[in-house]
Coordinates of N, CA, C and O in Angstrom, one line a residue:
X1 N -5.0 21.1 0.3 CA -3.9 20.3 0.3 C -3.3 19.9 1.7 O -3.7 20.2 2.7
X2 N -2.5 18.9 1.5 CA -1.9 18.1 2.3 C -0.4 18.3 2.1 O 0.2 18.3 1.2
X3 N 0.2 18.6 3.8 CA 1.3 18.5 3.3 C 2.3 18.0 4.5 O 1.8 18.0 5.7
X4 N 3.2 17.5 4.4 CA 4.3 16.7 5.5 C 5.8 17.5 5.6 O 6.3 17.8 4.3
X5 N 6.1 17.6 6.7 CA 7.3 18.3 7.0 C 8.1 17.1 7.6 O 9.0 17.6 8.4
X6 N 7.7 15.9 7.0 CA 8.8 14.8 7.7 C 10.1 14.8 7.1 O 10.1 15.3 6.3
X7 N 10.9 14.9 7.9 CA 12.2 14.7 7.5 C 12.9 13.4 6.4 O 12.1 12.5 6.6
X8 N 13.5 13.7 5.9 CA 14.0 13.0 4.8 C 14.2 11.4 5.5 O 13.9 10.4 4.7
X9 N 15.4 11.5 6.5 CA 15.6 10.2 6.9 C 14.6 9.4 7.4 O 14.5 8.1 7.0
X10 N 13.8 10.2 8.0 CA 12.4 9.1 8.7 C 11.8 9.3 7.6 O 11.1 7.8 7.3
X11 N 11.6 9.8 6.4 CA 10.9 9.5 5.3 C 11.5 8.0 4.8 O 10.5 7.2 4.4
X12 N 12.6 7.8 4.2 CA 13.2 6.9 4.2 C 12.8 5.5 4.7 O 13.0 4.4 4.5
X13 N 13.1 5.7 6.1 CA 13.2 4.6 7.4 C 11.6 4.1 7.2 O 11.7 3.0 7.4
X14 N 10.6 4.9 6.8 CA 9.1 4.4 6.5 C 9.4 4.0 4.8 O 8.1 2.8 4.9
X15 N 9.3 4.5 4.1 CA 9.4 4.1 2.7 C 10.1 2.9 2.3 O 9.1 2.0 1.6
X16 N 11.0 2.5 2.8 CA 11.9 1.2 2.4 C 11.0 -0.1 2.7 O 10.3 -1.0 1.8
X17 N 10.7 -0.1 4.4 CA 9.8 -1.2 4.3 C 8.6 -1.1 4.1 O 8.0 -2.3 3.6
X18 N 7.8 0.4 3.7 CA 6.5 0.2 3.0 C 6.4 -0.5 1.6 O 5.8 -1.1 1.1
X19 N 7.5 -0.1 1.0 CA 8.2 -0.6 -0.5 C 8.1 -2.3 -0.2 O 7.5 -2.9 -1.0
X20 N 8.9 -2.6 0.4 CA 9.2 -3.9 0.8 C 7.5 -4.9 1.0 O 7.5 -5.8 0.5
X21 N 6.9 -4.2 1.5 CA 5.7 -4.7 2.0 C 4.9 -5.1 0.7 O 4.5 -5.9 0.5
X22 N 4.8 -4.2 -0.2 CA 3.6 -4.2 -1.3 C 4.2 -5.1 -2.2 O 3.6 -6.2 -3.1
X23 N 5.7 -5.1 -2.5 CA 6.6 -5.9 -3.1 C 6.2 -7.6 -2.8 O 6.0 -8.3 -3.6
X24 N 6.3 -7.8 -1.4 CA 6.3 -9.0 -1.1 C 4.5 -9.6 -1.3 O 4.7 -10.8 -1.3
X25 N 3.7 -8.8 -1.1 CA 2.3 -8.9 -1.1 C 2.0 -9.3 -2.9 O 1.4 -10.4 -2.9
X26 N 2.8 -8.6 -3.7 CA 2.9 -9.0 -5.3 C 3.3 -10.5 -5.5 O 3.0 -11.0 -6.2
X27 N 4.6 -10.8 -5.1 CA 5.2 -11.9 -5.0 C 4.4 -13.0 -4.6 O 4.1 -14.0 -5.1
X28 N 4.0 -12.8 -3.4 CA 3.1 -13.9 -2.9 C 1.6 -14.3 -3.6 O 1.4 -15.5 -4.1
X29 N 0.9 -13.1 -4.3 CA -0.3 -13.5 -4.7 C 0.1 -13.7 -5.9 O -0.8 -14.6 -6.6
X30 N 1.2 -13.5 -6.9 CA 1.6 -13.7 -8.4 C 2.1 -15.3 -7.9 O 1.5 -16.0 -9.1
X31 N 2.7 -15.6 -7.2 CA 2.9 -17.0 -7.0 C 1.7 -18.1 -6.9 O 1.4 -18.9 -7.0
X32 N 0.6 -17.4 -5.7 CA -0.4 -18.0 -5.6 C -1.3 -18.3 -7.1 O -2.0 -19.4 -7.5
X33 N -1.1 -17.0 -7.8 CA -2.0 -17.1 -9.0 C -1.3 -18.0 -10.2 O -2.0 -18.9 -10.5
X34 N 0.0 -18.1 -9.9 CA 0.6 -19.1 -10.9 C 0.5 -20.4 -10.7 O 0.6 -21.0 -11.7
X35 N 0.4 -20.9 -9.5 CA 0.5 -22.2 -9.2 C -1.0 -22.9 -9.4 O -1.5 -23.6 -8.9
X36 N -2.1 -22.0 -9.9 CA -3.6 -22.0 -10.1 C -4.4 -21.9 -9.2 O -5.6 -22.5 -9.1
X37 N -4.0 -21.1 -8.2 CA -4.9 -20.4 -7.1 C -6.2 -20.0 -7.6 O -7.0 -20.5 -6.6
X38 N -6.2 -19.5 -8.5 CA -7.7 -19.1 -8.9 C -8.9 -20.3 -9.5 O -9.7 -20.2 -8.5
X39 N -7.9 -21.0 -10.0 CA -8.7 -22.4 -10.2 C -9.4 -23.6 -9.1 O -10.4 -24.0 -9.1
X40 N -8.2 -23.2 -8.3 CA -8.3 -23.9 -7.2 C -9.2 -23.5 -6.1 O -9.8 -24.2 -5.3
X41 N -9.2 -22.2 -5.9 CA -10.1 -21.8 -4.8 C -10.4 -20.5 -5.3 O -9.9 -18.9 -4.8
X42 N -11.4 -20.6 -6.2 CA -12.3 -19.1 -6.7 C -12.4 -18.1 -5.8 O -12.0 -16.9 -6.4
X43 N -13.2 -18.4 -5.2 CA -13.5 -17.0 -4.0 C -12.1 -16.3 -3.4 O -12.1 -15.3 -3.2
X44 N -11.3 -17.3 -2.9 CA -10.0 -16.6 -2.1 C -9.3 -15.8 -3.1 O -8.6 -15.0 -2.9
X45 N -9.1 -16.7 -4.5 CA -8.3 -15.4 -5.5 C -8.9 -14.0 -5.5 O -8.0 -13.1 -5.8
X46 N -10.3 -14.3 -6.0 CA -10.8 -12.9 -6.2 C -10.7 -11.8 -4.6 O -9.9 -10.8 -5.3
X47 N -10.9 -12.5 -3.9 CA -10.7 -11.6 -2.4 C -9.2 -11.2 -2.5 O -9.0 -9.9 -1.7
X48 N -8.2 -12.1 -2.6 CA -6.7 -11.5 -2.5 C -6.2 -10.8 -3.6 O -5.3 -9.9 -3.4
X49 N -7.3 -10.6 -4.6 CA -6.9 -9.8 -5.7 C -7.4 -8.5 -5.7 O -6.6 -7.5 -6.0
X50 N -8.3 -8.2 -4.7 CA -8.8 -6.6 -4.0 C -7.8 -6.0 -3.8 O -7.2 -5.0 -4.1
X51 N -6.8 -6.4 -2.6 CA -5.9 -5.9 -2.0 C -4.6 -5.2 -2.9 O -4.0 -4.2 -2.9
X52 N -4.3 -6.1 -4.2 CA -3.1 -6.1 -4.9 C -4.1 -5.1 -5.8 O -3.0 -4.1 -6.0
X53 N -5.0 -5.1 -6.4 CA -5.7 -4.2 -7.1 C -5.5 -2.4 -6.6 O -5.1 -1.4 -6.8
X54 N -5.6 -2.5 -5.0 CA -5.7 -1.1 -4.0 C -4.2 -0.6 -4.2 O -4.0 0.3 -4.3
X55 N -3.3 -1.3 -3.8 CA -1.8 -1.6 -3.6 C -1.7 -0.6 -5.1 O -0.8 0.5 -5.3
X56 N -1.7 -1.7 -6.1 CA -1.6 -1.1 -7.8 C -2.1 0.5 -7.6 O -1.2 1.3 -8.1
X57 N -3.1 0.9 -7.7 CA -3.8 2.0 -8.1 C -3.0 3.0 -6.6 O -2.7 4.1 -7.5
X58 N -2.5 2.8 -5.5 CA -1.7 3.6 -4.7 C -0.5 4.1 -5.1 O 0.2 5.1 -5.4
X59 N 0.0 3.1 -5.5 CA 1.5 3.1 -6.2 C 1.4 3.9 -7.4 O 2.4 4.8 -7.8
X60 N 0.7 3.7 -8.5 CA 0.6 4.4 -9.8 C 0.6 6.0 -9.2 O 1.1 6.7 -9.8
X61 N -0.4 6.2 -8.2 CA -0.8 7.5 -7.9 C 0.5 8.3 -7.4 O 0.8 9.4 -7.6
X62 N 1.0 7.4 -6.3 CA 2.2 8.1 -5.8 C 3.4 8.2 -6.6 O 4.4 9.4 -7.0
X63 N 3.5 7.2 -7.7 CA 4.8 7.4 -8.9 C 4.4 8.8 -9.7 O 5.1 9.8 -10.0
X64 N 3.1 8.9 -10.1 CA 2.4 10.0 -10.9 C 3.0 11.6 -10.1 O 3.5 12.1 -10.8
X65 N 2.5 11.2 -8.7 CA 2.8 12.7 -8.0 C 4.4 12.8 -7.9 O 4.5 14.2 -8.1
X66 N 5.3 11.7 -7.8 CA 6.9 12.1 -7.8 C 7.2 12.6 -9.0 O 7.7 13.3 -9.0
X67 N 6.6 11.9 -10.5 CA 7.1 12.5 -12.0 C 6.8 13.8 -11.7 O 7.3 14.8 -12.2
X68 N 5.1 14.2 -11.3 CA 5.3 15.8 -11.4 C 5.6 16.5 -9.9 O 5.3 17.8 -10.1
X69 N 6.7 16.3 -9.0 CA 7.2 16.8 -8.3 C 6.3 17.5 -7.3 O 6.5 18.3 -6.6
X70 N 5.3 16.3 -6.5 CA 4.3 17.0 -5.5 C 4.7 16.2 -4.7 O 3.7 15.8 -3.9
X71 N 5.9 15.9 -4.2 CA 6.4 15.0 -3.2 C 5.8 15.5 -2.0 O 5.4 14.2 -1.1
X72 N 5.6 15.9 -1.3 CA 5.4 16.3 0.3 C 4.0 17.5 0.4 O 3.7 18.1 1.3
X73 N 3.9 18.2 -1.0 CA 2.9 18.8 -0.9 C 1.2 18.3 -1.8 O 1.7 18.4 -3.0
X74 N 0.2 17.6 -1.4 CA -0.5 17.2 -2.4 C -2.1 17.4 -2.4 O -2.4 18.1 -1.1
X75 N -2.6 17.8 -3.4 CA -4.1 17.9 -3.5 C -4.5 16.8 -2.4 O -4.3 15.7 -2.8
X76 N -6.0 17.2 -1.7 CA -6.7 16.2 -1.0 C -6.9 15.1 -1.7 O -6.8 13.6 -1.5
X77 N -7.6 14.9 -3.2 CA -7.7 13.7 -3.8 C -6.6 12.8 -4.3 O -6.6 11.6 -4.0
X78 N -5.4 13.5 -4.4 CA -4.1 12.8 -5.1 C -3.7 12.2 -3.4 O -3.1 11.1 -3.3
X79 N -3.8 12.9 -2.4 CA -3.3 12.3 -0.8 C -4.2 11.3 -0.8 O -3.4 10.0 -0.5
X80 N -5.7 11.1 -0.8 CA -6.2 9.8 -0.6 C -5.9 8.7 -1.5 O -5.9 7.4 -1.1
X81 N -6.0 9.1 -2.8 CA -5.6 7.9 -4.0 C -4.6 7.8 -3.7 O -4.4 5.8 -4.2
X82 N -3.5 8.1 -3.5 CA -1.8 7.2 -3.2 C -1.8 6.7 -2.0 O -1.9 5.9 -1.6
X83 N -1.7 7.7 -0.6 CA -1.4 7.1 0.3 C -2.5 6.5 1.2 O -2.6 5.4 1.8
X84 N -3.9 7.0 1.0 CA -5.0 6.4 1.7 C -5.3 5.2 1.0 O -5.5 4.0 1.7
X85 N -5.4 5.1 -0.2 CA -5.4 3.7 -1.0 C -4.4 2.8 -0.7 O -4.9 1.4 -0.7
X86 N -3.1 2.9 -0.8 CA -2.0 2.2 -0.5 C -2.0 1.6 1.2 O -1.7 0.4 1.4
X87 N -2.8 2.5 1.8 CA -2.6 2.1 3.4 C -3.6 1.0 3.8 O -3.9 0.3 4.0
X88 N -5.1 1.3 2.6 CA -6.0 0.5 3.0 C -5.7 -0.9 2.4 O -6.3 -1.7 3.0
X89 N -5.1 -0.8 1.4 CA -4.6 -2.0 0.5 C -3.7 -2.8 1.1 O -4.0 -4.2 1.3
X90 N -2.9 -2.4 1.8 CA -2.1 -3.1 2.9 C -2.9 -3.6 4.1 O -2.5 -4.7 4.4
X91 N -4.1 -2.8 4.4 CA -4.6 -3.2 5.9 C -5.5 -4.1 5.3 O -5.8 -5.8 5.8
X92 N -6.3 -4.3 4.1 CA -6.9 -5.3 3.4 C -6.2 -6.6 3.3 O -6.6 -7.6 3.5
X93 N -4.9 -6.5 2.8 CA -4.2 -7.4 2.3 C -3.7 -8.3 3.3 O -3.7 -9.6 3.5
X94 N -3.3 -7.6 4.7 CA -2.9 -8.5 5.8 C -4.3 -9.1 6.5 O -4.1 -10.4 6.7
X95 N -5.4 -8.4 6.8 CA -6.7 -9.0 6.9 C -7.1 -10.3 6.2 O -7.0 -11.8 6.8
X96 N -6.9 -10.2 4.7 CA -7.6 -11.4 3.9 C -6.6 -12.5 4.1 O -7.0 -13.7 3.6
X97 N -5.3 -11.9 3.8 CA -4.4 -13.2 3.6 C -4.8 -13.9 5.2 O -4.4 -15.0 5.1
X98 N -4.9 -13.3 6.3 CA -4.6 -14.0 7.6 C -6.1 -14.9 7.2 O -6.2 -15.7 8.1
X99 N -7.0 -14.4 7.3 CA -8.5 -15.0 6.9 C -8.3 -16.3 6.0 O -9.0 -17.2 6.7
X100 N -7.8 -15.8 4.9 CA -7.9 -17.0 4.0 C -6.5 -18.1 4.2 O -6.4 -19.0 3.3
X101 N -5.3 -17.6 5.1 CA -4.5 -18.6 5.3 C -4.9 -19.9 4.9 O -3.9 -20.8 4.5
X102 N -5.8 -20.3 5.8 CA -6.0 -21.7 5.7 C -6.5 -22.7 4.5 O -7.0 -23.7 4.2
X103 N -6.7 -21.8 3.4 CA -7.5 -22.5 2.3 C -6.3 -23.0 1.1 O -5.2 -23.4 1.9
X104 N -6.4 -22.7 0.0 CA -5.3 -23.3 -0.8 C -4.2 -22.5 -1.4 O -3.6 -22.7 -2.1
X105 N -3.7 -21.5 -0.3 CA -2.7 -21.0 -0.3 C -1.4 -21.6 0.0 O -1.6 -21.9 1.4
X106 N -0.4 -21.9 -0.4 CA 0.8 -22.3 0.2 C 1.3 -21.8 1.2 O 1.0 -20.3 1.7
X107 N 2.0 -22.3 2.5 CA 1.9 -21.5 3.6 C 3.1 -20.7 3.3 O 2.9 -19.3 3.7
X108 N 4.3 -20.4 2.3 CA 5.0 -19.4 1.9 C 4.6 -18.4 1.6 O 4.9 -17.4 1.8
X109 N 3.4 -18.4 0.2 CA 2.6 -17.5 -0.2 C 2.1 -16.6 0.9 O 1.8 -15.5 1.1
X110 N 1.2 -17.3 1.7 CA 0.6 -17.0 2.7 C 1.0 -15.8 3.8 O 0.9 -14.8 4.0
X111 N 2.2 -16.5 4.1 CA 3.2 -15.6 4.9 C 3.7 -14.6 4.3 O 3.8 -13.2 5.1
X112 N 4.1 -14.4 2.9 CA 4.6 -13.4 2.2 C 3.5 -12.5 2.1 O 4.0 -11.1 2.4
X113 N 2.3 -12.9 1.8 CA 1.0 -11.8 1.8 C 1.1 -11.3 3.1 O 0.6 -10.2 2.9
X114 N 1.1 -11.9 4.2 CA 0.7 -11.4 5.5 C 1.5 -10.2 6.1 O 1.7 -9.4 6.2
X115 N 2.7 -10.8 5.6 CA 3.8 -9.5 6.4 C 3.8 -8.7 5.2 O 4.0 -7.4 5.7
X116 N 3.7 -8.9 4.1 CA 3.6 -7.6 2.9 C 2.8 -6.8 3.5 O 2.9 -5.5 3.4
X117 N 1.3 -7.3 3.8 CA 0.3 -6.7 3.8 C 0.4 -5.5 5.3 O 0.4 -4.4 5.4
X118 N 1.2 -6.3 6.1 CA 1.3 -5.8 7.4 C 2.5 -4.2 7.1 O 2.2 -3.2 7.7
X119 N 3.7 -4.9 6.7 CA 4.3 -3.8 6.3 C 4.0 -2.7 5.7 O 4.3 -1.5 5.6
X120 N 3.0 -3.0 4.3 CA 2.3 -1.9 3.7 C 1.7 -1.0 4.5 O 1.7 0.5 4.6
X121 N 0.7 -1.4 5.3 CA -0.4 -0.8 6.1 C 0.8 -0.2 7.2 O 0.3 1.7 7.1
X122 N 1.3 -0.6 7.6 CA 2.3 0.1 9.2 C 3.1 1.3 8.4 O 2.6 2.7 8.7
X123 N 3.7 1.1 7.3 CA 4.7 2.2 6.8 C 4.2 3.3 6.1 O 4.3 4.3 5.8
X124 N 3.0 2.8 5.0 CA 2.6 4.0 4.1 C 1.6 4.7 5.3 O 1.5 5.6 5.1
X125 N 0.9 4.0 6.3 CA 0.0 4.8 7.2 C 0.9 5.8 8.0 O 0.4 6.9 8.2
X126 N 2.4 5.5 8.5 CA 3.1 6.2 9.1 C 3.5 7.6 8.1 O 3.4 8.4 8.7
X127 N 3.8 7.2 6.7 CA 4.1 8.6 6.2 C 2.6 9.3 6.2 O 2.7 10.4 6.1
X128 N 1.6 8.3 5.9 CA 0.2 9.4 5.6 C -0.1 10.0 6.7 O -0.5 11.2 6.7
X129 N 0.1 9.6 8.1 CA -0.1 10.3 9.3 C 1.0 11.4 9.6 O 0.4 12.5 10.3
X130 N 1.9 11.7 8.7 CA 2.9 12.8 8.8 C 2.5 13.9 8.0 O 2.8 14.9 8.3
X131 N 1.4 13.8 6.9 CA 0.4 15.0 6.6 C -0.4 15.7 7.2 O -1.3 15.1 8.0
X132 N -0.4 17.0 7.1 CA -1.5 17.8 7.6 C -2.2 18.5 6.7 O -1.6 18.8 5.6
X133 N -3.5 18.7 6.8 CA -4.2 19.6 6.1 C -4.0 20.9 6.2 O -3.9 21.5 7.2
X134 N -3.7 21.3 5.3 CA -3.3 22.7 4.7 C -4.9 23.4 4.9 O -5.2 23.6 3.8
X135 N -5.0 24.4 5.8 CA -6.3 25.1 5.5 C -6.5 25.9 4.5 O -7.4 26.7 4.6
X136 N -5.5 26.1 3.7 CA -5.5 27.3 2.7 C -6.3 26.7 1.3 O -6.6 27.7 0.8
X137 N -6.3 25.8 1.3 CA -7.4 25.0 0.4 C -9.0 25.4 0.5 O -9.5 25.5 1.2
X138 N -9.3 25.6 -0.9 CA -10.8 26.7 -0.9 C -11.8 25.2 -0.8 O -12.5 24.5 -0.5

């Protein structure tokens, strides 16, 4: 089990910019896809879809945890599937949007995805590192 004793105010201070990050990434990626980004630059579109998928998996897991009221005490699998995947998605989103920035992505979309990936990585990561492994788990 992983447990966080982070104060609620600090949780919100990390949660709001972290959520802003994945939302920005999705907006930038959605605009890229809607403007024919996959057809114009097929490999780039696939690469940029990977972080979006990772973030989506992490978000779905965290929402599921919230519904089940597992807010700050999580089994290891759920911790890694939620915060681990969301943090990794933010990192890969930042890196891939920076690397592919000069391809067929508009500057505005590229900047949104880059900033979104950075925010998601940093702030989901800050919440993740507030969790400590509880040695009572079998």
